[in-house]
Amino acid sequence: MLEIYNSLTKKTQPFRPLDENNVRIYVCGMTVYDYCHIGHARVLVVFDVVYRYLTHVFGADHVTYIRNITDIDDKIIARANERGVNITDLTNEFIDAMNVDAEALGVISPNEEPRATAHMQQIIDMIQALVDKEFAYQAENGDVYYAVSKFETYGQLSGRQLDDLRAGARVEVDEAKRDPLDFVLWKSAKPDEPHWDSPWGKGRPGWHIECSAMSTHCLGNHFDIHGGGMDLKFPHHENEIAQSCGATGEAFANVWMHNGFVQIDNEKMAKSLGNFFTIREVLEQYDPEVLRYFILSSHYRGPLNYSNVHLDNAKNALTTLYTAIRGINIDESVSSKPAMQSEFSTRFFAAMDNDFATSEAQAILFELAHEINKLKSSQPDVAMNYAIELKSLAKLLGLLQRDAEEFLQAGQSGELSADEIEQKIVQRNQARADKDFSLSDNIRDELLEQGIVLEDGSDGTTWRRE
RNA sequence: GGCUGGGUGGCAGAGUGGCUAUGCACCGGAUUGCAAAUCCGUGUACCUCGGUUCGACUCCGGGCCCAGCCUCCA
């Protein structure tokens, strides 16, 4: 049975959805004012695997996955001003870019990707409900704030006490707030800022209320899983709980999942440290599937240390996997049937059931590949069945779905086209047939300099890019 | 200062109260014209100090160290 670590209870617990026919998950997505970086890639990929696995467990039509888009906030306004473009053009540009990156990484689109600006009515309604219930107040400067002290369990998710928070608060006291910990729900508009009409005057929503309003709107007041990056736990998710529970009077998300950070040299990746990589920068050097494999090679809650060495390692590992299924002609009529369920599948599912232990699941993929290599020539039928099983398990991780040949020969190292390489191979094999090994070795060395590795198999020579 | 996580072999990274993780790298052998790939095999671990236990890397306590959060952040 699937067990998930719940940040709220700090325990790994059996996952029991409210409705098995509609498992509902909401993940905090991106604020779209720049290209996505590797940290974003991690959220994208991690929750993509969560979604794939939930679908596997509960059925394809029994999971609803929502990932929002924050398309209005201070940074977006600042960036648009900087560039002299309007906000919609800016956010559309980066939403498109995000979709390109996500697709490259093999991320399945969520069922819905709600945008904040398209849910202004729901946001205003929720703020109104909070004001009506006296969880919120309008301050003299026109802003509407959430009164943190009114919500009894505030701090539960992040394990903080109000007094500790006040003691540690570095923010200067905002005169308009009754309590320095109160946070903004509605900001009154400054001149030349985008704004919407509301009962509290022209303005725009605070960041936290957007997610409360959109998740509730898309999934109902009470749903199963809420996810996001570790850093969102406080204050963002803490505030969401206060808002949603305050407004609806019901429970909010049952399970909270938080993925760990991407680090570089054991430090958080951050623009201010200059150790920052966008997805597209990485993909100039590495195949997207390599990045995906790398992300899944450590547990989602732990830190992920990024470096080229690690990506090289991931590339070699993936090459091993693809090499195992290379040359096996998977009979479509067989592969359309459900894959064989060997002991490998059982162990793979057990790993995934254990809070999505993807690195352990990957290890089983290698054992399967090993099995295939052993049986390839002696029992091709059995090997093919294992290959089908391997691909079907890997699919849950979004890996190994391409043609092996295509993966192994992808890339643009060297100047040679596939046709030219094939010609060289023909020449070399003629030389080998003539026992002219110095010529054949020269050709092979020449290709190797271009990053092309030749492999002489029992049924001919194959090549790949290293 | 408060709150979270974590310290495993050359590197990365799982896991378990006594039994092989896995990948990459390395070494020996098979195979190959030679390689590559593959197969067979070897080796290198569990921060520190106490405690519990027949037995702990695995449980408990102290210490040291690292990262994250406490402000926008995936």
XYZ file of C-alpha atoms (C1' of nucleotides) in Angstrom:
540
model
C 0.000 0.000 0.000
C 1.191 3.469 -0.871
C 2.635 5.397 2.032
C 3.548 9.068 1.889
C 5.528 11.255 4.233
C 3.226 14.000 5.449
C 4.962 17.242 6.394
C 2.001 18.130 8.560
C 2.277 15.097 10.841
C 5.991 14.542 10.188
C 5.266 10.879 9.658
C 5.086 8.453 6.793
C 1.499 7.285 6.675
C -0.682 5.044 4.511
C -2.290 7.138 1.825
C -6.081 6.924 1.890
C -7.754 9.321 -0.500
C -11.020 10.985 0.439
C -12.505 9.571 -2.741
C -10.729 6.678 -4.464
C -12.434 7.595 -7.696
C -11.086 11.099 -7.615
C -7.730 11.539 -5.929
C -7.037 15.261 -5.802
C -3.620 16.886 -5.729
C -2.586 20.527 -5.938
C 0.982 21.709 -6.450
C 2.283 25.257 -6.226
C 3.673 26.021 -9.626
C 5.715 28.858 -10.993
C 5.673 32.607 -10.799
C 6.240 33.403 -14.418
C 8.688 36.285 -14.766
C 11.754 34.370 -15.933
C 12.913 31.067 -17.403
C 12.582 27.992 -15.210
C 15.731 26.816 -13.461
C 16.770 23.363 -12.293
C 14.958 23.853 -9.019
C 11.749 24.297 -10.958
C 12.666 21.233 -12.984
C 12.796 19.260 -9.771
C 9.256 20.211 -8.703
C 8.010 19.568 -12.194
C 9.591 16.122 -12.403
C 8.996 15.017 -8.817
C 5.300 15.740 -8.884
C 5.028 14.383 -12.389
C 6.191 11.057 -10.961
C 3.777 11.392 -8.047
C 0.996 11.986 -10.545
C 2.052 9.072 -12.738
C 2.192 6.753 -9.774
C -1.136 7.852 -8.315
C -2.586 7.205 -11.732
C -1.033 3.764 -11.724
C -2.472 2.970 -8.292
C -5.930 4.505 -8.582
C -6.536 4.458 -12.323
C -5.963 6.895 -15.128
C -9.275 8.678 -14.783
C -9.263 8.784 -11.026
C -6.664 11.434 -10.318
C -7.019 15.195 -10.659
C -3.751 17.095 -10.730
C -3.729 20.874 -10.518
C -0.614 23.030 -10.839
C -1.188 26.736 -10.685
C 0.494 29.646 -12.391
C 1.112 32.880 -10.519
C 0.829 35.518 -13.199
C 0.525 38.639 -11.075
C 2.941 39.756 -8.351
C 5.615 42.312 -7.533
C 8.376 40.617 -9.475
C 6.255 40.299 -12.566
C 5.308 43.965 -12.414
C 8.919 44.964 -11.878
C 10.166 42.823 -14.747
C 7.494 44.105 -17.113
C 8.383 47.704 -16.255
C 12.050 46.955 -16.705
C 11.381 45.629 -20.163
C 8.698 48.124 -21.065
C 6.205 45.419 -21.994
C 2.777 44.756 -20.630
C 2.269 42.114 -18.030
C 0.186 39.736 -20.079
C 2.767 39.629 -22.854
C 5.488 38.974 -20.323
C 3.680 36.202 -18.506
C 2.528 34.572 -21.734
C 6.084 34.485 -22.961
C 7.338 32.728 -19.858
C 4.383 30.384 -19.651
C 5.181 29.253 -23.179
C 8.825 28.824 -22.239
C 7.851 26.826 -19.176
C 5.683 24.527 -21.280
C 8.535 23.938 -23.700
C 10.860 23.029 -20.823
C 8.294 20.803 -19.135
C 7.570 18.942 -22.336
C 11.263 18.384 -22.990
C 11.531 16.828 -19.550
C 8.662 14.475 -20.315
C 6.356 16.105 -17.792
C 2.702 15.248 -18.343
C 0.417 18.259 -18.345
C -1.696 18.606 -15.215
C -5.448 18.369 -15.602
C -5.658 22.100 -15.101
C -3.196 24.973 -14.779
C -5.210 27.783 -13.250
C -3.903 31.317 -13.477
C -4.335 33.800 -10.673
C -5.597 36.561 -12.933
C -8.368 34.305 -14.196
C -9.647 33.629 -10.676
C -10.040 37.111 -9.312
C -13.666 36.558 -8.319
C -12.848 33.434 -6.299
C -9.993 35.273 -4.620
C -12.186 38.217 -3.689
C -14.931 35.897 -2.446
C -12.512 34.122 -0.169
C -11.129 37.343 1.245
C -14.691 38.505 1.838
C -15.441 35.313 3.718
C -12.370 35.892 5.881
C -13.378 39.480 6.558
C -16.913 38.368 7.426
C -15.588 35.828 9.882
C -13.195 38.382 11.311
C -10.095 36.487 10.324
C -9.166 39.506 8.232
C -9.335 43.262 8.482
C -8.767 46.249 6.273
C -6.008 48.498 7.569
C -5.823 52.259 7.308
C -3.625 52.139 4.236
C -6.343 50.224 2.421
C -4.619 46.827 2.437
C -6.485 43.830 3.769
C -4.554 41.653 6.211
C -5.042 38.242 7.728
C -5.022 38.409 11.528
C -2.746 35.512 12.333
C -3.610 35.470 16.029
C -7.232 34.628 15.171
C -6.258 31.270 13.743
C -5.548 28.979 16.636
C -3.398 26.359 14.982
C -1.220 28.813 13.038
C 2.310 27.408 12.886
C 1.350 23.752 12.922
C 2.749 22.864 9.511
C 6.092 24.566 9.991
C 6.347 23.689 13.672
C 6.565 27.250 14.836
C 5.157 29.187 17.742
C 3.835 32.674 17.195
C 6.170 34.036 19.845
C 9.196 32.424 18.206
C 8.187 33.909 14.926
C 7.820 37.339 16.443
C 11.202 37.020 18.131
C 12.889 35.956 14.913
C 11.099 38.431 12.712
C 13.541 40.601 10.843
C 10.953 42.569 9.004
C 10.494 46.130 10.013
C 7.181 46.644 11.696
C 4.597 47.721 9.232
C 2.499 50.351 10.973
C -0.606 49.303 9.143
C -0.549 45.774 10.549
C -1.997 44.995 13.937
C 0.565 42.258 14.396
C 3.876 42.085 12.522
C 3.042 38.518 11.547
C -0.177 39.438 9.800
C 0.126 38.987 6.067
C -1.495 40.750 3.172
C -4.544 39.372 1.370
C -5.313 42.357 -0.815
C -2.918 45.141 -1.730
C -4.430 48.431 -2.666
C -3.192 49.602 -6.026
C -0.409 52.108 -6.417
C -0.600 54.435 -9.399
C 0.156 52.745 -12.731
C -0.073 49.277 -11.290
C -2.440 46.693 -12.661
C -5.503 46.409 -10.483
C -8.917 44.867 -10.080
C -12.043 46.244 -8.422
C -12.938 44.872 -5.036
C -15.027 45.737 -1.977
C -11.818 47.235 -0.552
C -11.078 49.384 -3.536
C -8.842 48.872 -6.537
C -5.970 46.517 -5.912
C -4.534 43.073 -6.410
C -4.295 39.893 -4.379
C -1.439 38.800 -2.144
C 0.406 35.694 -3.239
C -0.831 33.318 -0.555
C -4.542 33.869 -1.128
C -4.218 32.970 -4.807
C -3.313 29.374 -4.051
C -6.018 29.001 -1.421
C -8.641 30.301 -3.792
C -7.522 28.323 -6.816
C -7.002 25.027 -5.036
C -10.373 25.260 -3.363
C -12.020 26.317 -6.592
C -10.513 23.479 -8.617
C -10.594 20.682 -6.050
C -13.118 21.599 -3.399
C -12.561 22.755 0.163
C -11.059 19.517 1.367
C -8.720 17.477 -0.818
C -5.926 14.908 -0.616
C -2.460 16.223 -1.365
C -0.870 19.635 -1.504
C 2.693 19.840 -2.727
C 5.479 22.278 -3.435
C 9.068 23.143 -2.670
C 10.479 22.949 0.830
C 10.812 26.709 1.060
C 7.104 27.156 0.575
C 6.285 25.422 3.821
C 6.648 28.665 5.669
C 5.062 31.063 5.272
C 3.228 30.250 2.052
C 1.645 26.930 2.954
C 1.122 27.869 6.569
C -0.804 30.877 5.339
C -2.802 28.826 2.875
C -3.997 26.614 5.687
C -4.991 29.619 7.764
C -6.847 31.149 4.844
C -8.630 28.083 3.564
C -9.597 26.638 6.908
C -10.596 30.073 8.119
C -12.745 30.818 5.104
C -14.418 27.443 4.661
C -14.484 26.188 8.230
C -13.402 22.818 6.847
C -10.197 20.842 6.746
C -7.904 21.688 3.829
C -5.278 19.310 2.393
C -4.818 16.005 4.221
C -1.245 15.375 3.113
C 1.475 17.961 2.573
C 4.424 16.987 0.399
C 7.575 19.083 0.118
C 10.467 18.409 -2.199
C 14.044 19.269 -1.217
C 16.262 21.860 -2.811
C 18.724 21.750 -5.613
C 22.153 22.690 -4.345
C 25.440 23.542 -5.950
C 28.581 22.829 -3.966
C 26.363 22.085 -0.982
C 24.754 25.473 -1.108
C 21.291 26.396 -2.166
C 21.134 27.337 -5.782
C 20.271 31.008 -5.922
C 20.614 33.921 -8.255
C 22.297 35.986 -5.574
C 25.076 33.413 -5.278
C 25.561 33.313 -9.008
C 25.225 29.528 -9.012
C 22.145 29.443 -11.090
C 21.224 27.308 -14.099
C 18.105 27.449 -16.198
C 16.650 24.287 -17.647
C 17.399 25.439 -21.148
C 21.038 26.105 -20.323
C 21.424 22.563 -19.064
C 19.635 21.124 -22.074
C 22.163 22.733 -24.383
C 24.672 20.287 -22.946
C 22.619 17.311 -21.852
C 19.738 15.262 -23.113
C 16.566 16.155 -21.167
C 16.099 12.541 -20.174
C 19.520 12.653 -18.515
C 18.407 15.597 -16.405
C 15.219 13.760 -15.541
C 17.131 10.620 -14.578
C 19.461 12.697 -12.411
C 16.571 14.374 -10.598
C 15.023 11.004 -9.802
C 18.276 9.462 -8.640
C 17.894 10.862 -5.157
C 14.920 10.903 -2.849
C 12.579 13.824 -3.469
C 12.765 15.094 0.105
C 16.548 15.228 0.279
C 18.842 17.833 -1.201
C 19.975 17.335 -4.778
C 23.516 18.394 -5.489
C 23.912 19.560 -9.046
C 27.122 19.263 -11.023
C 28.300 18.214 -14.447
C 29.989 15.185 -12.938
C 26.633 13.991 -11.665
C 24.974 14.574 -15.009
C 27.764 12.692 -16.781
C 27.195 9.857 -14.370
C 23.473 9.946 -15.070
C 24.149 9.883 -18.772
C 26.315 6.788 -18.488
C 23.739 5.067 -16.323
C 20.931 5.785 -18.782
C 23.142 4.559 -21.598
C 23.502 1.255 -19.785
C 19.742 0.941 -19.530
C 19.095 1.823 -23.143
C 21.886 -0.497 -24.274
C 20.084 -3.410 -22.639
C 16.921 -2.887 -24.664
C 18.741 -1.896 -27.816
C 18.161 -4.203 -30.700
C 15.255 -5.972 -29.091
C 12.337 -5.760 -31.441
C 9.420 -5.359 -29.182
C 6.465 -7.117 -30.711
C 3.679 -4.552 -30.623
C 0.975 -7.157 -30.207
C 2.717 -8.395 -27.099
C 3.655 -5.002 -25.707
C 0.086 -3.754 -25.902
C -0.868 -6.353 -23.344
C -0.204 -5.626 -19.701
C 3.420 -6.257 -18.911
C 4.507 -9.373 -17.157
C 4.575 -8.979 -13.398
C 7.776 -10.565 -12.249
C 9.425 -10.276 -8.886
C 11.130 -7.147 -10.270
C 7.793 -5.401 -10.647
C 6.784 -6.392 -7.160
C 9.934 -4.870 -5.742
C 9.657 -1.807 -7.938
C 6.141 -1.118 -6.698
C 7.197 -1.745 -3.123
C 9.878 0.908 -3.536
C 7.449 3.396 -5.014
C 4.886 2.607 -2.346
C 7.489 3.640 0.186
C 7.096 7.389 -0.205
C 8.145 7.350 -3.854
C 11.620 5.892 -3.374
C 12.674 6.581 -6.946
C 16.365 5.846 -6.481
C 15.524 2.404 -5.170
C 13.120 1.941 -8.068
C 15.890 2.891 -10.474
C 18.142 0.242 -8.928
C 15.554 -2.385 -9.849
C 15.556 -1.127 -13.416
C 19.244 -2.002 -13.557
C 18.658 -5.478 -12.214
C 16.093 -5.977 -14.933
C 18.497 -4.651 -17.561
C 21.078 -7.073 -16.283
C 18.628 -9.926 -16.673
C 17.868 -8.864 -20.215
C 21.561 -8.765 -21.140
C 22.027 -12.277 -19.846
C 19.066 -13.712 -21.734
C 19.304 -11.658 -24.903
C 20.947 -14.267 -27.078
C 19.996 -17.506 -25.359
C 16.306 -16.820 -24.724
C 15.231 -13.855 -26.831
C 11.557 -14.337 -26.038
C 12.104 -14.173 -22.329
C 14.447 -11.221 -22.802
C 11.775 -9.431 -24.779
C 9.246 -9.952 -22.031
C 11.657 -8.492 -19.535
C 12.301 -5.596 -21.904
C 8.593 -4.893 -22.044
C 8.426 -5.054 -18.286
C 11.422 -2.745 -17.990
C 9.869 -0.164 -20.255
C 6.533 -0.312 -18.536
C 8.074 0.192 -15.101
C 10.362 2.943 -16.367
C 7.327 4.673 -17.802
C 6.138 5.363 -14.281
C 9.314 7.378 -13.862
C 8.938 8.895 -17.317
C 12.112 7.181 -18.499
C 13.146 4.812 -21.312
C 10.200 5.554 -23.533
C 12.242 6.446 -26.580
C 13.682 4.185 -29.200
C 17.025 3.023 -27.823
C 18.817 3.761 -31.061
C 17.453 7.269 -31.061
C 18.634 7.940 -27.514
C 22.068 6.446 -28.022
C 22.678 8.316 -31.245
C 21.158 11.619 -30.158
C 23.291 14.688 -29.780
C 25.503 16.702 -32.029
C 29.001 15.803 -30.965
C 31.302 15.935 -33.949
C 30.531 17.010 -37.457
C 29.385 13.752 -38.984
C 25.869 12.929 -40.025
C 24.357 9.512 -39.463
C 24.761 8.679 -43.151
C 28.443 9.565 -43.139
C 28.953 7.443 -40.067
C 27.217 4.505 -41.713
C 29.494 4.902 -44.733
C 32.566 4.826 -42.524
C 31.290 1.685 -40.889
C 30.856 0.002 -44.263
C 34.417 0.974 -45.195
C 35.731 -0.281 -41.914
C 33.930 -3.586 -42.143
C 35.348 -4.089 -45.639
C 38.808 -3.469 -44.216
C 38.115 -5.960 -41.453
C 36.964 -8.515 -43.996
C 40.233 -7.894 -45.842
C 42.107 -8.305 -42.562
C 43.446 -4.787 -43.008
C 43.224 -4.038 -39.313
C 45.380 -0.953 -39.348
C 42.926 0.684 -41.741
C 39.900 -0.496 -39.785
C 41.394 0.745 -36.533
C 42.186 4.090 -38.112
C 38.596 4.520 -39.144
C 37.410 3.608 -35.685
C 39.841 6.036 -34.045
C 38.811 8.746 -36.443
C 35.186 8.279 -35.468
C 36.032 8.144 -31.789
C 37.628 11.559 -32.085
C 34.241 12.763 -33.259
C 32.632 11.207 -30.197
C 31.354 8.172 -32.077
C 31.773 4.798 -30.391
C 31.569 1.660 -32.518
C 30.456 -1.678 -31.197
C 30.910 -4.852 -33.209
C 28.107 -7.208 -32.331
C 27.309 -10.666 -33.602
C 24.892 -9.204 -36.118
C 26.791 -6.209 -37.325
C 28.339 -2.997 -36.122
C 26.352 -0.425 -34.207
C 27.343 3.082 -33.168
C 26.463 5.608 -30.528
C 27.548 9.052 -29.477
C 29.374 9.206 -26.200
C 18.424 32.455 18.994
C 14.038 29.160 17.296
C 12.432 25.281 13.887
C 13.471 21.280 9.936
C 16.340 17.682 7.565
C 21.008 15.142 7.192
C 26.162 12.894 8.161
C 27.163 5.403 4.411
C 32.763 2.611 0.468
C 36.970 6.799 -4.863
C 32.260 9.608 -6.383
C 26.839 9.506 -6.218
C 23.038 7.308 -3.556
C 19.409 3.495 -1.121
C 18.432 0.378 2.818
C 18.309 -2.996 7.028
C 18.862 -4.943 14.357
C 22.570 -10.444 12.548
C 22.297 -12.073 5.395
C 24.872 -8.631 -2.057
C 21.662 -2.222 -2.602
C 22.233 0.041 -7.189
C 24.890 3.280 -10.694
C 29.531 5.488 -12.208
C 34.811 4.781 -11.609
C 38.775 1.008 -10.454
C 41.029 -4.050 -10.635
C 41.212 -9.494 -12.392
C 39.001 -13.076 -15.865
C 35.796 -14.564 -20.183
C 34.501 -12.783 -24.994
C 36.787 -9.799 -29.276
C 41.748 -9.588 -34.788
C 42.242 -5.419 -31.201
C 38.522 -2.573 -28.963
C 33.575 -1.305 -27.371
C 29.333 -3.549 -25.344
C 28.152 -7.765 -22.405
C 29.020 -11.652 -18.808
C 31.734 -13.729 -14.370
C 34.466 -12.204 -10.135
C 37.389 -9.097 -6.255
C 38.040 -4.814 -3.329
C 37.013 -0.291 -0.744
C 31.582 1.823 3.946
C 28.288 3.237 7.451
C 30.803 11.224 11.800
C 32.051 10.792 17.280
C 31.281 9.300 22.472
C 28.209 6.594 25.669
C 23.750 3.293 26.433
C 20.079 -0.772 25.249
C 20.961 -5.825 23.052
C 23.458 -12.383 22.514
C 24.463 -8.929 18.431
C 23.793 -1.952 15.946
C 25.725 1.394 10.407
C 20.484 0.327 11.711
C 17.141 1.737 18.363
C 18.063 5.605 22.652
C 20.987 9.839 24.754
C 25.157 13.591 24.484
C 28.700 15.879 21.174
C 30.768 17.616 16.544
C 29.843 18.979 11.526
C 26.708 20.262 7.087
C 22.383 22.142 4.588
C 17.555 24.545 4.654
C 13.678 27.732 6.837
C 12.449 31.901 10.247
C 12.063 37.938 4.240
C 10.339 37.018 -2.127
C 11.757 31.995 -3.460
C 10.445 25.336 -6.317
